[in-house]
Amino acid sequence: MREGEWETAVRGPLESAAPGASALVLVEGEAGTGKTRFVQWLLALPELGRAPRLTVTFKTSGAPVVHGPLPANGIASERPAAKSACRPGSLRAGAMQPGVPVAPPRLAPLAASSLAELAASHGSGVPALLVIEDVHRADEQAARALRTLLADPPAGLRVVMTYRPEELARPGLVLGAPVGYPAELTLIRLRVGPLGAADVRRMAVEALGEDRCSAPFLARLHQRSGGIAQVVADLLEELRAGAPLPRSRAAETGRNALTARDVDEAEVPLRLAESVVGRLAALDEESRRMVWTAAVLDETVSEGELVSVAGLSTVNGRAALLTALSEAMLHELAPGSYGLRTPMEAAAVYQLVPSPLRRELHGRAARALAARHLVPWAQLARHQLASGRLTDWHESVENAAQDAVEAGDHQLAISLLEDALARPEVLQSNRPRLALMLARSASLGLRSDQTVEVLRRMVEDRALPEAVRGEIRLDLGLVLRNQAGRGREGRMELLSSVDELKSRPTLATRAMSALALPYWPSGTLADNLAWLARAETTAAESEDAWAQTAVAANRATVLLSMGDPDGWRCVAQLPRDSDDPQVVQHSERGLCNAANAAVWLGEQTRAHLLLSEALQLAAHSGASLTQLQARSISLLLEVLEGHWAGLAARARALAWDLDAGSDIDGDAALVLGRLALAKGDWAPIGSLLSCTDLSGEDGPVPLVAAASGMRIRLALARKDLVAASREAGEAWARVQAKAVWVWAAELAPWAVQATIRTGGLDAAREMIDEFAVGIAGRQAPAAVAALTWCRALLAEANGQLREAIEHFRWARRCHQALPRPYEAALVAEAGGRCALEGSLEAATGIQELSTAANELKALGATWDVARVRAELRAHRRRPPSRPSYDGRLSPREQEVAQLAGTGLSNREIAATLHLSPRTVEQHVARAIRKVGALSRRDLAHMARNDEPED
């Protein structure tokens, strides 16, 4: 943070200065960098809060505006004063003292004698403070007065001067001439430069709220503004006032985060636009042309290239460049290279370039870039399009996209090709080739709605050759399934592509092997296995290495998804070091899919190892999708393994990096929902679990099953048995339809519990038996742990408490081995409750509940902790008299306060703590009164006195 830098650079030296020593702080920074904010920070320091002060701001005309106490004879008074009071010509003694009435800002001349009157303030022993803002505008009279003052400053005087170095009349001389600072004067120079990314983020969050500030938005805001504080502030105000309508992402998930596109589409802030107009008008014609050229080029270039594109002679170009630099319109951004200060400033200048000249400059820029040793094809294409050279532009777009693909930057390739295909200038004969390039990159990059629409239009073009249409449709199907989360649509496109690719069977194997994956709800497991067999046969006949690797990767995924141990052998056989990039890409995809399957199986150690391998391969191939899939799988591992600190922020960051609708986004929503449920923050759970990825219609089967388990648990907590039973029945039917029973691990305990609670003991027994048969012979530790938990629940419901206790304890050991500490704590709670229920093992039951409470507290599971402690309190012996808490919260009040602070209603708190809503209402009222909270939300932060006893 900037304040930390200012503490070190300014506050420290000021505090360490000798008593009575004078000090000068020179604050240097270009327009808009935040010099005024520094002054505000400095004036707010406690040690300067009581200091008599005078503030002078120079207007553009050079006239000073004085802010401060009104002296009896005016600021420029030359009337002598008593020698005992102050120097001749000073203000009356005490005029700068705190409490003296402050006059409104006024124009007044400055003289050395009037500035020296600050010395009169030292009767209080407090240093006087003189703040001079925009001193680069001072006329000679004022500058001379300041030089005189600083050459012999009064003891203890503190002077702060801000200025723009680019606007000094004599570069390097703040006051127009050397001052001759005395040796005892402490000199501090502070250069206020552009904001860093962290400071831009802080400003954005303060202005818009954290929920609107996605990572891509913040990165683009920093890049476009150049970190210039005033530009950042103006852009944020424009975005806040404009309140753009939420995109589909917000409509589906309730989030309305801004994107990089919002920054790109924002208008140039009025303050910046007017500043640019005024500064350009002050330039001569050739210097202005040089600035226009830099805006057209929109990159850092050498002097020679800048002069050449501007169409000036070497001599005139050098003179024009020097003028533009001296007027701070152009800057040396790298040694020997020049440009405009920020992309936003370049955009402001570009709008002012006359259209005919703009076209001419783009033409010269295209010729200059084409002559470079390494041609920047993307920039060249932009200049060719703007200058009307469409044939050359088309060739450059293809070259740029190809370079991006070879460099592994599929997102750049997608952006270039989307933009090109959206333009009517592209000839119909060239569109299929560009669409194929886009489709191939899209299947490896991140999802874009525009990509989907472009590819849809292409596959609907019956004039395209069938095989070309089939290849484009294949990648469209993969994008719809893997990136857009629209599994049913994607499946239909893949089925059609198999027919259209009958003349290209090798390519058709990609579609077949994609149809083999059981991850999506469409089709039965038998259908998936049939497609896998067909793909393997076709790939073997082709003898094509990449096709065989693609099928092998999906075979490993299918087997591991089912819990078949042979899948691990298939994973081990995937090639890691092939020279064929397509082979490596399919291997990394297979490793990532295997890691995902391992998570749902409970093979978490293997999942970590596979992710590491996948990321190593992705680092070389540049597959953005693999990298983001790895991040999403890591989120699942973290929530399951109990690494909850900062996890919600990481999940939101991943969700913000994507459009809604991808299965990765579903992972983030699932993690956020799980955390919210455990912490008692139930308000957002409904919207989180209603996103496309977690719905039964189109969402991935394991994700939907896990989300259903959460819905059931929430309904049970709210005593809504009808909703719990309905969700359990529908979710169980979905797993039955797919018949991949290892994916029921996150669902089964809650579905069984809901069925038991609604009186369906026989139905619960049938569910457990079906689950047991479904995972028999499978290597799925998580499913085994869940099955043991289910058997414990059934035994408890049947009154077989000893059997139930043993099952709960075994289930705990299973979950600890995975490790899944949250589930381990929940089954410990259930086992302890069961032990206490029949008074079979009371002491052990109390110990198990206490252990569960401690483990849940360590995780941060506020709601669960309160529930377990309520159970403990119900079984502990009450003291003979009510203890006194001396105005502090009782343990019960603190439990209620914590839950109320999370947003739970009185009825929900009552259900959790086994109290009546009326009792909860009374506890909340007492807690609010005791801690002085202003609302229920404040309670969670203010109830910090005594922890409830375990």
Short mmCIF file of C-alpha atoms in Angstrom, two decimals, residues 756 760-762 764-765 768 790-801 803-804 837:
data_model
loop_
_atom_site.label_atom_id
_atom_site.label_comp_id
_atom_site.label_asym_id
_atom_site.label_seq_id
_atom_site.Cartn_x
_atom_site.Cartn_y
_atom_site.Cartn_z
CA ILE A 756 -35.39 -42.36 7.39
CA GLY A 760 -39.10 -44.78 4.96
CA LEU A 761 -36.99 -47.34 6.80
CA ASP A 762 -37.54 -50.05 4.21
CA ALA A 764 -33.62 -46.54 3.17
CA ARG A 765 -32.52 -50.16 3.53
CA ILE A 768 -28.18 -48.84 1.09
CA CYS A 790 -25.32 -45.01 5.86
CA ARG A 791 -25.32 -48.35 7.67
CA ALA A 792 -24.74 -46.54 10.96
CA LEU A 793 -27.75 -44.31 10.29
CA LEU A 794 -29.96 -47.29 9.53
CA ALA A 795 -28.81 -49.18 12.64
CA GLU A 796 -29.50 -46.11 14.78
CA ALA A 797 -32.98 -45.76 13.29
CA ASN A 798 -33.66 -49.42 14.03
CA GLY A 799 -32.62 -48.96 17.66
CA GLN A 800 -29.47 -51.08 17.21
CA LEU A 801 -27.35 -48.52 19.01
CA GLU A 803 -24.04 -51.61 16.03
CA ALA A 804 -24.63 -48.00 15.02
CA GLU A 837 -28.87 -41.75 23.41
#
